[in-house]
CSV table of C-alpha atoms and ligand atoms in Angstrom, one decimal:
chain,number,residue,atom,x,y,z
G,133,UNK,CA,8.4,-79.3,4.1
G,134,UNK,CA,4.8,-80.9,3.5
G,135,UNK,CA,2.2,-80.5,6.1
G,136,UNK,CA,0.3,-83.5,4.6
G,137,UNK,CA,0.5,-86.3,2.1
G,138,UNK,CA,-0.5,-84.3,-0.9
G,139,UNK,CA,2.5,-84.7,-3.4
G,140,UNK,CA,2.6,-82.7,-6.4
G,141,UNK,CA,5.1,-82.9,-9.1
G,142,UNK,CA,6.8,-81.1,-12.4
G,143,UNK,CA,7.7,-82.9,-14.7
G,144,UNK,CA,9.7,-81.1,-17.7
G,145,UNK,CA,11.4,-83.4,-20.5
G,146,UNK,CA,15.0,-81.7,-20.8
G,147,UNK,CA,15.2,-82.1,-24.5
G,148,UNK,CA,15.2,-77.8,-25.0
G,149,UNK,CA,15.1,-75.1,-23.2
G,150,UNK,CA,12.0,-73.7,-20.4
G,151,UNK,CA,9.7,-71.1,-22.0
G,152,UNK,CA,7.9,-68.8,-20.8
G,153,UNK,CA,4.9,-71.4,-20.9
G,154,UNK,CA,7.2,-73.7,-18.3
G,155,UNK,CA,7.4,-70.9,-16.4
G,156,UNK,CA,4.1,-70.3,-15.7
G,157,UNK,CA,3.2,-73.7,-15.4
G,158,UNK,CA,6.3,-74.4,-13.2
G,159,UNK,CA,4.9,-71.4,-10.9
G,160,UNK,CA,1.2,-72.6,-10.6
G,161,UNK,CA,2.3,-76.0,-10.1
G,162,UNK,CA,4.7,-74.7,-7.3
G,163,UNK,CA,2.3,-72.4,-5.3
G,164,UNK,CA,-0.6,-74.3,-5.5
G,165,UNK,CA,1.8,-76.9,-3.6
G,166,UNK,CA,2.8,-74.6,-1.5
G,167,UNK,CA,-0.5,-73.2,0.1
G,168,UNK,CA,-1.6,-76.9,0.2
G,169,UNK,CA,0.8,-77.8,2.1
G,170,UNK,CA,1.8,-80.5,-0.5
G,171,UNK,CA,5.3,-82.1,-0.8
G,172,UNK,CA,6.4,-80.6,-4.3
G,173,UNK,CA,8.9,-83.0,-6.9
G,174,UNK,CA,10.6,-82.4,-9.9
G,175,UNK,CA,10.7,-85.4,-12.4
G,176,UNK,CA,13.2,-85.6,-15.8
G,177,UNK,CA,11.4,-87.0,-18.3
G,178,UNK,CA,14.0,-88.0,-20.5
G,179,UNK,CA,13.1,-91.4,-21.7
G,180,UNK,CA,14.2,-90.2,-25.4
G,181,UNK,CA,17.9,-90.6,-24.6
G,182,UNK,CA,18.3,-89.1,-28.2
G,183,UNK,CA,17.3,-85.3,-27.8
G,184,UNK,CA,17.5,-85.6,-23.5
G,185,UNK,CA,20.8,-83.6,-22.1
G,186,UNK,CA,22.7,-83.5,-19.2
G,187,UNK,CA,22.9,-80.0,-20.2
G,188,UNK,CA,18.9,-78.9,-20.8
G,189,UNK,CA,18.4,-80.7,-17.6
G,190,UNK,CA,20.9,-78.4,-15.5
G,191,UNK,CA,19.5,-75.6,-17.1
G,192,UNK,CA,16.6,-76.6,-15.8
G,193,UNK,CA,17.1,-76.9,-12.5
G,194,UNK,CA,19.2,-73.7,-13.1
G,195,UNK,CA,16.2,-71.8,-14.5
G,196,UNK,CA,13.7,-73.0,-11.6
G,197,UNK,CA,15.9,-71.8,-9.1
G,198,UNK,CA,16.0,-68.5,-10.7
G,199,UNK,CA,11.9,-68.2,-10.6
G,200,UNK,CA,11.9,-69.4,-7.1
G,201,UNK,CA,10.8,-72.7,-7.2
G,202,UNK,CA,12.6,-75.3,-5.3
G,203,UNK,CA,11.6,-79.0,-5.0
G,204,UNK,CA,11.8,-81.9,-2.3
G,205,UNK,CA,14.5,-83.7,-2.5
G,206,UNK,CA,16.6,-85.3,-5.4
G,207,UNK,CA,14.8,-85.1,-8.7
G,208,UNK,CA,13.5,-88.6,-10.3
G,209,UNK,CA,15.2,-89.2,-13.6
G,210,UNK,CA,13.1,-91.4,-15.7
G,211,UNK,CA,15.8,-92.7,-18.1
G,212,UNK,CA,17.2,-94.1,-14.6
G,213,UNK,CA,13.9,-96.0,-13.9
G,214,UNK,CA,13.4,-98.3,-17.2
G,215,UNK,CA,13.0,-101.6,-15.1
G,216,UNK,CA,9.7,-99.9,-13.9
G,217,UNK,CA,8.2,-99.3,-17.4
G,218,UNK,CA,9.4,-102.7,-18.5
G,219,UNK,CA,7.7,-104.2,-16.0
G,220,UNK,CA,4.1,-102.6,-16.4
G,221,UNK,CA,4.6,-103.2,-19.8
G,222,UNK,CA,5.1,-106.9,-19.3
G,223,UNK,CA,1.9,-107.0,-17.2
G,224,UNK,CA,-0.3,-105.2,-20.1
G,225,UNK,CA,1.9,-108.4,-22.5
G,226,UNK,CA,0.7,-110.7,-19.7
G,227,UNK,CA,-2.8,-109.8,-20.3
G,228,UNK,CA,-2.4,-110.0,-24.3
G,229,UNK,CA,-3.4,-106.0,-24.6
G,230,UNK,CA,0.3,-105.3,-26.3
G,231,UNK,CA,1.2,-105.7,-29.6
G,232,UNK,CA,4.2,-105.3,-31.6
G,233,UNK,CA,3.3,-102.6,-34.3
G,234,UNK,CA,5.7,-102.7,-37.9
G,235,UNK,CA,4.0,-99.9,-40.0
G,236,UNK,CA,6.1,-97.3,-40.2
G,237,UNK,CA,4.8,-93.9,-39.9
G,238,UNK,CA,5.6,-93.7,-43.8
G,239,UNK,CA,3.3,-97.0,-44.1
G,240,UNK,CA,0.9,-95.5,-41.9
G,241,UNK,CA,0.8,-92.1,-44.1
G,242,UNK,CA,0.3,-93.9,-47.2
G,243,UNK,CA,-2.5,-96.3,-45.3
G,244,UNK,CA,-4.7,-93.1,-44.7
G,245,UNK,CA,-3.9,-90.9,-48.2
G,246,UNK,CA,-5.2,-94.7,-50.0
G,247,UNK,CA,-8.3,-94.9,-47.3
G,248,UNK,CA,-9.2,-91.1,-47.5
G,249,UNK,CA,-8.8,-91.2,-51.8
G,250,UNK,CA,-10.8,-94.3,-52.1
G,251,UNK,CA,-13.4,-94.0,-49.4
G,252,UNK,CA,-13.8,-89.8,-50.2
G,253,UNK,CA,-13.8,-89.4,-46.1
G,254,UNK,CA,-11.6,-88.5,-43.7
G,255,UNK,CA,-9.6,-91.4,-41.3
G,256,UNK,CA,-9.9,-90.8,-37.8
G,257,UNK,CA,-7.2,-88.7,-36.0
G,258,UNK,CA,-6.5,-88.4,-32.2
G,259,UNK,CA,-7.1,-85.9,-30.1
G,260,UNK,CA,-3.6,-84.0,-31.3
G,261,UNK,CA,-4.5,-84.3,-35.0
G,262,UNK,CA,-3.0,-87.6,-35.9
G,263,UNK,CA,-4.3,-90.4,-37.7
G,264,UNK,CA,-4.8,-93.6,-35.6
G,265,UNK,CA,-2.9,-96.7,-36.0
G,266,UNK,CA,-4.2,-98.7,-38.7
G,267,UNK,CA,-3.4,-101.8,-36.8
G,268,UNK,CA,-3.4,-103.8,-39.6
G,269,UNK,CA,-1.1,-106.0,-37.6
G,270,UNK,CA,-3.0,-105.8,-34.3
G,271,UNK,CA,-4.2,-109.6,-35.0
G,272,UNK,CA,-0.6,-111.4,-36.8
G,273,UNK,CA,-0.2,-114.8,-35.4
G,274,UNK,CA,2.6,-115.4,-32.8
G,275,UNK,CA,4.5,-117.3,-35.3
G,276,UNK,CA,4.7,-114.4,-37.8
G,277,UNK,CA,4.8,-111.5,-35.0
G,278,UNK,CA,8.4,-114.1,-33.9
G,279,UNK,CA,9.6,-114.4,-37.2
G,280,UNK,CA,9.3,-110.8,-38.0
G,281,UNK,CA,11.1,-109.9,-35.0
G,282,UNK,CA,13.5,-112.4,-35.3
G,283,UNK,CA,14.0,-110.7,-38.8
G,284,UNK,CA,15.5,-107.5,-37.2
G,285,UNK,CA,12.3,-105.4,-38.2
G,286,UNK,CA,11.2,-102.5,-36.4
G,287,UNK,CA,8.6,-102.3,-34.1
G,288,UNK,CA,6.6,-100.6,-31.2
G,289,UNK,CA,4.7,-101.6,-28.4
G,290,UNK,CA,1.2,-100.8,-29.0
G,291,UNK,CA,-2.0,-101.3,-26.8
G,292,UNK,CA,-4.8,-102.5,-28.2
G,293,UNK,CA,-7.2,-100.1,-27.0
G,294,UNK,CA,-10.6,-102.2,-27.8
G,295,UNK,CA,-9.6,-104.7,-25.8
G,296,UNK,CA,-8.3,-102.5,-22.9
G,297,UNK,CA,-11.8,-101.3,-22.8
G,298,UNK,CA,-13.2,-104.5,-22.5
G,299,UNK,CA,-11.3,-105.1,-19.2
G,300,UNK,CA,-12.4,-102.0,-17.2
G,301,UNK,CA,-15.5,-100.3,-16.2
G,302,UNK,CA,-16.2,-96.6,-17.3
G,303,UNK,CA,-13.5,-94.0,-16.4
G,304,UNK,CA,-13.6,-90.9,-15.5
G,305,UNK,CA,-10.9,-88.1,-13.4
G,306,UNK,CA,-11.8,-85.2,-11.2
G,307,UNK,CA,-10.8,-82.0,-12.9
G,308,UNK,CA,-10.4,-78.8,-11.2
G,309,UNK,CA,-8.6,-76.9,-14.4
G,310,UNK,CA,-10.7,-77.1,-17.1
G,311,UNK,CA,-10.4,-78.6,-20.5
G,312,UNK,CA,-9.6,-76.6,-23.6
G,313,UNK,CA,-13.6,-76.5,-23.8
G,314,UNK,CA,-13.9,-75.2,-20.5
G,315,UNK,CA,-15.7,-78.6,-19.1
G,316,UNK,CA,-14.6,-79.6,-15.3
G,317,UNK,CA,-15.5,-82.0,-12.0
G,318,UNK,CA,-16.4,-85.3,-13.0
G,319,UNK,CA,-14.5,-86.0,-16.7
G,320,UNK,CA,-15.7,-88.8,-18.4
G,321,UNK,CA,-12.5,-90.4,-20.0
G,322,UNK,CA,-13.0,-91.7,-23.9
G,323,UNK,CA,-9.4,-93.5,-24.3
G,324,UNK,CA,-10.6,-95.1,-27.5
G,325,UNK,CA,-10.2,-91.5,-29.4
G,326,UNK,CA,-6.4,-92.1,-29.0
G,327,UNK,CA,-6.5,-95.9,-30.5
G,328,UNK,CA,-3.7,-98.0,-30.4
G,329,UNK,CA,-0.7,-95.9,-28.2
G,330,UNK,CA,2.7,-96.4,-28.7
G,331,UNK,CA,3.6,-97.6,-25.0
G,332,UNK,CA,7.0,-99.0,-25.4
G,333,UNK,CA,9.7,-98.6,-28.4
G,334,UNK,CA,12.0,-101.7,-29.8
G,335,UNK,CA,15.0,-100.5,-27.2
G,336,UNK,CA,13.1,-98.8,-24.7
G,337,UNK,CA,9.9,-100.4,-22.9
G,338,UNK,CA,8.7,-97.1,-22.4
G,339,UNK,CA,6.6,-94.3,-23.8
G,340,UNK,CA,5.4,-90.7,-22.2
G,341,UNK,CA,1.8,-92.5,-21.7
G,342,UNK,CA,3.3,-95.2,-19.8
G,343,UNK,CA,6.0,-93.5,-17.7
G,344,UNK,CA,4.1,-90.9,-16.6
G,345,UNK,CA,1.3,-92.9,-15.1
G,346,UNK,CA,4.0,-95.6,-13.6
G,347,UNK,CA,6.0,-92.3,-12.1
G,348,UNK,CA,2.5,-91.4,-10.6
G,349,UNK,CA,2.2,-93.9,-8.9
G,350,UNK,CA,5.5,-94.8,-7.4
G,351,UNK,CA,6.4,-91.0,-6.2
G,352,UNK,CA,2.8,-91.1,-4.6
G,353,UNK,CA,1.2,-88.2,-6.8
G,354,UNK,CA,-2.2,-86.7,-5.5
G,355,UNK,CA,-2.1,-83.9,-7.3
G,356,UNK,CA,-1.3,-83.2,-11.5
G,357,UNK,CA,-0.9,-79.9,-12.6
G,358,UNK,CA,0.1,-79.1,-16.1
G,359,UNK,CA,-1.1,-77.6,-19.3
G,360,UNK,CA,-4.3,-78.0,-21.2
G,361,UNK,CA,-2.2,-79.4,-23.9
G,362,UNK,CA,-2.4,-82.9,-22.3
G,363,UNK,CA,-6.0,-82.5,-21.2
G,364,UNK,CA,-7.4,-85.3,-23.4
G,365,UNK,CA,-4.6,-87.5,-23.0
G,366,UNK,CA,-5.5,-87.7,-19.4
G,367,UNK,CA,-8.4,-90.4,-20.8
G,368,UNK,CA,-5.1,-92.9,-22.0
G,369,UNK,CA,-3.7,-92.7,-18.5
G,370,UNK,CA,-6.7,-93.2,-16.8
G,371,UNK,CA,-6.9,-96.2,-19.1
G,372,UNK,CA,-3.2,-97.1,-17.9
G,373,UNK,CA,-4.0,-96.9,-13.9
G,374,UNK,CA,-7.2,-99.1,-14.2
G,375,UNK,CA,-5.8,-101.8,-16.6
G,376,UNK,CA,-2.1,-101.6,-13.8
G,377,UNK,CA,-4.2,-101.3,-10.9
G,378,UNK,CA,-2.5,-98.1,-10.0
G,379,UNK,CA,-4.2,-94.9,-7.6
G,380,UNK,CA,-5.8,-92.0,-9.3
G,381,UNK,CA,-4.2,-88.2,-9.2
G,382,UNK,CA,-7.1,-85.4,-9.3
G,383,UNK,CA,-6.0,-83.5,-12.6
G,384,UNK,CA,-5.3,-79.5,-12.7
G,385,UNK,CA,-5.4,-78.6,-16.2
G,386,UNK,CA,-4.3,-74.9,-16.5
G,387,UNK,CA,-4.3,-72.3,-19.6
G,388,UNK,CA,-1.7,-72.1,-22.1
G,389,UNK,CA,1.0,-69.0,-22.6
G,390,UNK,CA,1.0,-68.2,-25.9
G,391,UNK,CA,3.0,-66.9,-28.4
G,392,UNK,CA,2.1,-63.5,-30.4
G,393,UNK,CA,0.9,-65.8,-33.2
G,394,UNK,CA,-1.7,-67.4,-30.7
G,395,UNK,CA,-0.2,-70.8,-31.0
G,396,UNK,CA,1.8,-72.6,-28.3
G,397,UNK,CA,5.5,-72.2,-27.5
G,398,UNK,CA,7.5,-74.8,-28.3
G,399,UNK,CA,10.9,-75.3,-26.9
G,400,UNK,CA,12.7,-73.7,-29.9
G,401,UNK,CA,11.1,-70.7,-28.9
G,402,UNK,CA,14.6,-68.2,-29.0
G,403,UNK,CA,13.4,-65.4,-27.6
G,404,UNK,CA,10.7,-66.4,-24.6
G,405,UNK,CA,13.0,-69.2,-23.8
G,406,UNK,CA,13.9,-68.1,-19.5
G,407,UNK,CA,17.7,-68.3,-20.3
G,408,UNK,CA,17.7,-66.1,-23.1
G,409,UNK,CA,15.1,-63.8,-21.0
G,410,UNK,CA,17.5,-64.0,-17.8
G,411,UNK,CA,20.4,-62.7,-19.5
G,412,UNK,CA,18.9,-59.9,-21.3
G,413,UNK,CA,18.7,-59.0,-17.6
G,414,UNK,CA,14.6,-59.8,-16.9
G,415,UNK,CA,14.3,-60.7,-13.0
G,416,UNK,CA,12.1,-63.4,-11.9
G,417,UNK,CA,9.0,-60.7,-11.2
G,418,UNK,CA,9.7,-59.6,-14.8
G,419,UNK,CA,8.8,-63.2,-15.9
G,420,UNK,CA,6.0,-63.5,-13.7
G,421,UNK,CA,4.8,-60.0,-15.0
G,422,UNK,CA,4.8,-61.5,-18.5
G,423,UNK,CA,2.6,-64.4,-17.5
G,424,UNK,CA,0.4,-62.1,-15.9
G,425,UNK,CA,1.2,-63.4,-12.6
G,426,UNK,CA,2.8,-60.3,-11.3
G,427,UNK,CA,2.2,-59.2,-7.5
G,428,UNK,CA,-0.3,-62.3,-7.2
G,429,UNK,CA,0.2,-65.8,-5.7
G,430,UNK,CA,-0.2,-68.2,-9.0
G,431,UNK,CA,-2.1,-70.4,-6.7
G,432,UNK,CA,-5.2,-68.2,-6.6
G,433,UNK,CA,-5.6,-69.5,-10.3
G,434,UNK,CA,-7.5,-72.7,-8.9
G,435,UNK,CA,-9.3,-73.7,-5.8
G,436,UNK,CA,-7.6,-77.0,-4.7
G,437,UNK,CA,-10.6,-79.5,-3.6
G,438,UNK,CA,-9.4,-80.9,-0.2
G,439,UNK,CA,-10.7,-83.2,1.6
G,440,UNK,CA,-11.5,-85.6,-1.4
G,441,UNK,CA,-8.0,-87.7,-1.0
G,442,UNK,CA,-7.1,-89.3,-3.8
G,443,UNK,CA,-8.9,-92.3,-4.5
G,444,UNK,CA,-5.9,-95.3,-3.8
S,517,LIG,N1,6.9,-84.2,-19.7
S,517,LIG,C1,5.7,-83.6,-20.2
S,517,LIG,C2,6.0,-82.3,-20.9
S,517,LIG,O1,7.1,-81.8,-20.8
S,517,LIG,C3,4.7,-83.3,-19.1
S,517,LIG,C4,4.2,-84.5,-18.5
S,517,LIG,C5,3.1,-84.3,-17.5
S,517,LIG,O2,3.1,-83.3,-16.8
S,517,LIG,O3,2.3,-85.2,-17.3
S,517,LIG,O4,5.2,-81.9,-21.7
């Protein structure tokens, strides 16, 4: 049980199976909780209804139990929680930062290969290599943004990102991983690399950016740990809090497990998923072993800043 009001939280999307990257996150995220004395949660993000299973998510649960890790109380399932996205997403509406997107991403692909022929330079990409929203639609009148929808069209919430800006003062997060560059403390956020996010879909008002900083919030999280993977995205959801008027985590970014081929493991992984590992008979300190986190508490990897309380 938690000795103080530090809350940390993992938060897998049961849409595959746990790697061995999950495990080590799961494991760092766990006993750096535990020699906090930090209240520890486990969150289901399974907003995408479509590849989320009851399934993945009991072998979830099935496969932390095996590593050791055990959460308090009952886990937050986000596709049980949509009323709370919609609302945040009404509020962004409110303040006329939200649009309704129609490119499709085949409109979108065919918007950069014309720019990048004609112009000889690259279009911008985000942080994760894609190209930003054109946003050709970012300014449509109300009349033809109703008509469109009225028209059965397909759309996505997006945020327009300029504006956003516009609204807050510089943000920054306290980091005590590192980013994939190695920088840490003060991080200055730059949420305008990431242009116009998707932050709600045409039958979900919901998006990862947007639940996971609403989640945040509600379960009282002091303390994010995950992977380096989702370093720069940390600037959209400082972006998020400011503009929703939400508290700010301090941010662990930790290193990556990768696969032999040096790139990241992705859930079809076969052979380092932890079921598959488990019943070709590894034990839990096998696992650890292969993260190189054998015979050593995973919270040594970071030096948890106390004192500094989350900012509310
Ligand atoms: N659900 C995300 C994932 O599985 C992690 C979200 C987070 O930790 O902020 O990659």
């Amino acid at each position: 049980m938690s000795r103080n009001d530090a809350v940390f939280r993992f938060a897998p999307s049961p849409n595959g199976e746990l790697h061995l990257g999950h495990a080590f996150s799961a494991l760092v995220n766990f006993e750096m909780a535990h020699s906090a004395g930090a209240t520890f949660l486990l969150r289901h993000e399974d907003i995408d209804t479509t590849r989320c299973t009851p399934a993945f998510e009991r072998q979830v649960e099935d496969d932390l139990n095996f590593l050791g890790v055990d959460w308090d109380g009952p886990p937050r399932r986000q596709s049980e929680h949509m009323a709370d996205y919609g609302a945040a997403l009404e509020a962004l509406a409110a303040e006329e930062i939200v649009y309704p997107a129609f490119m499709t991403r085949g409109e979108v692909k065919a918007y950069v290969e014309r720019y990048e022929a004609e112009e000889g330079r690259p279009w911008p990409r985000d942080p994760d290599g894609a190209p930003l929203y054109p946003g050709l639609d970012r300014h449509a009148s109300t009349a033809e943004r109703e008509h469109r929808m009225s028209e059965g069209e397909r759309f996505a919430w997006r945020l327009d990102v300029e504006r956003a800006i516009e609204m807050v003062p510089a943000l920054s997060w306290d980091e005590y991983g590192a980013s994939p560059l190695g920088e840490s403390g003060k991080i200055v956020a730059r949420p305008l690399e990431w242009g116009d996010v998707v932050l709600g879909r045409m039958d979900i008002p919901a998006s990862y950016h947007l639940s996971v900083v609403v989640d945040d919030a509600i379960q009282g999280v002091t303390d994010v740990v995950r992977g380096r993977d989702l370093f720069y995205a940390t600037s959209i959801h400082r972006l998020l809090q400011a503009l929703l008027g939400l508290p700010v985590p301090r941010y662990h970014h930790h290193a990556l497990i990768l696969g032999e081929d040096g790139r990241k493991l992705s859930k079809s992984a076969g052979d380092t998923a932890i079921r598959a590992l488990r019943e070709a008979g590894m034990t839990a300190e096998d696992l650890r072993r292969m993260v190189g986190l054998a015979g050593r508490s995973a919270a040594k990897t970071a030096t948890i800043p106390r004192g500094s309380s989350a900012r509310r």
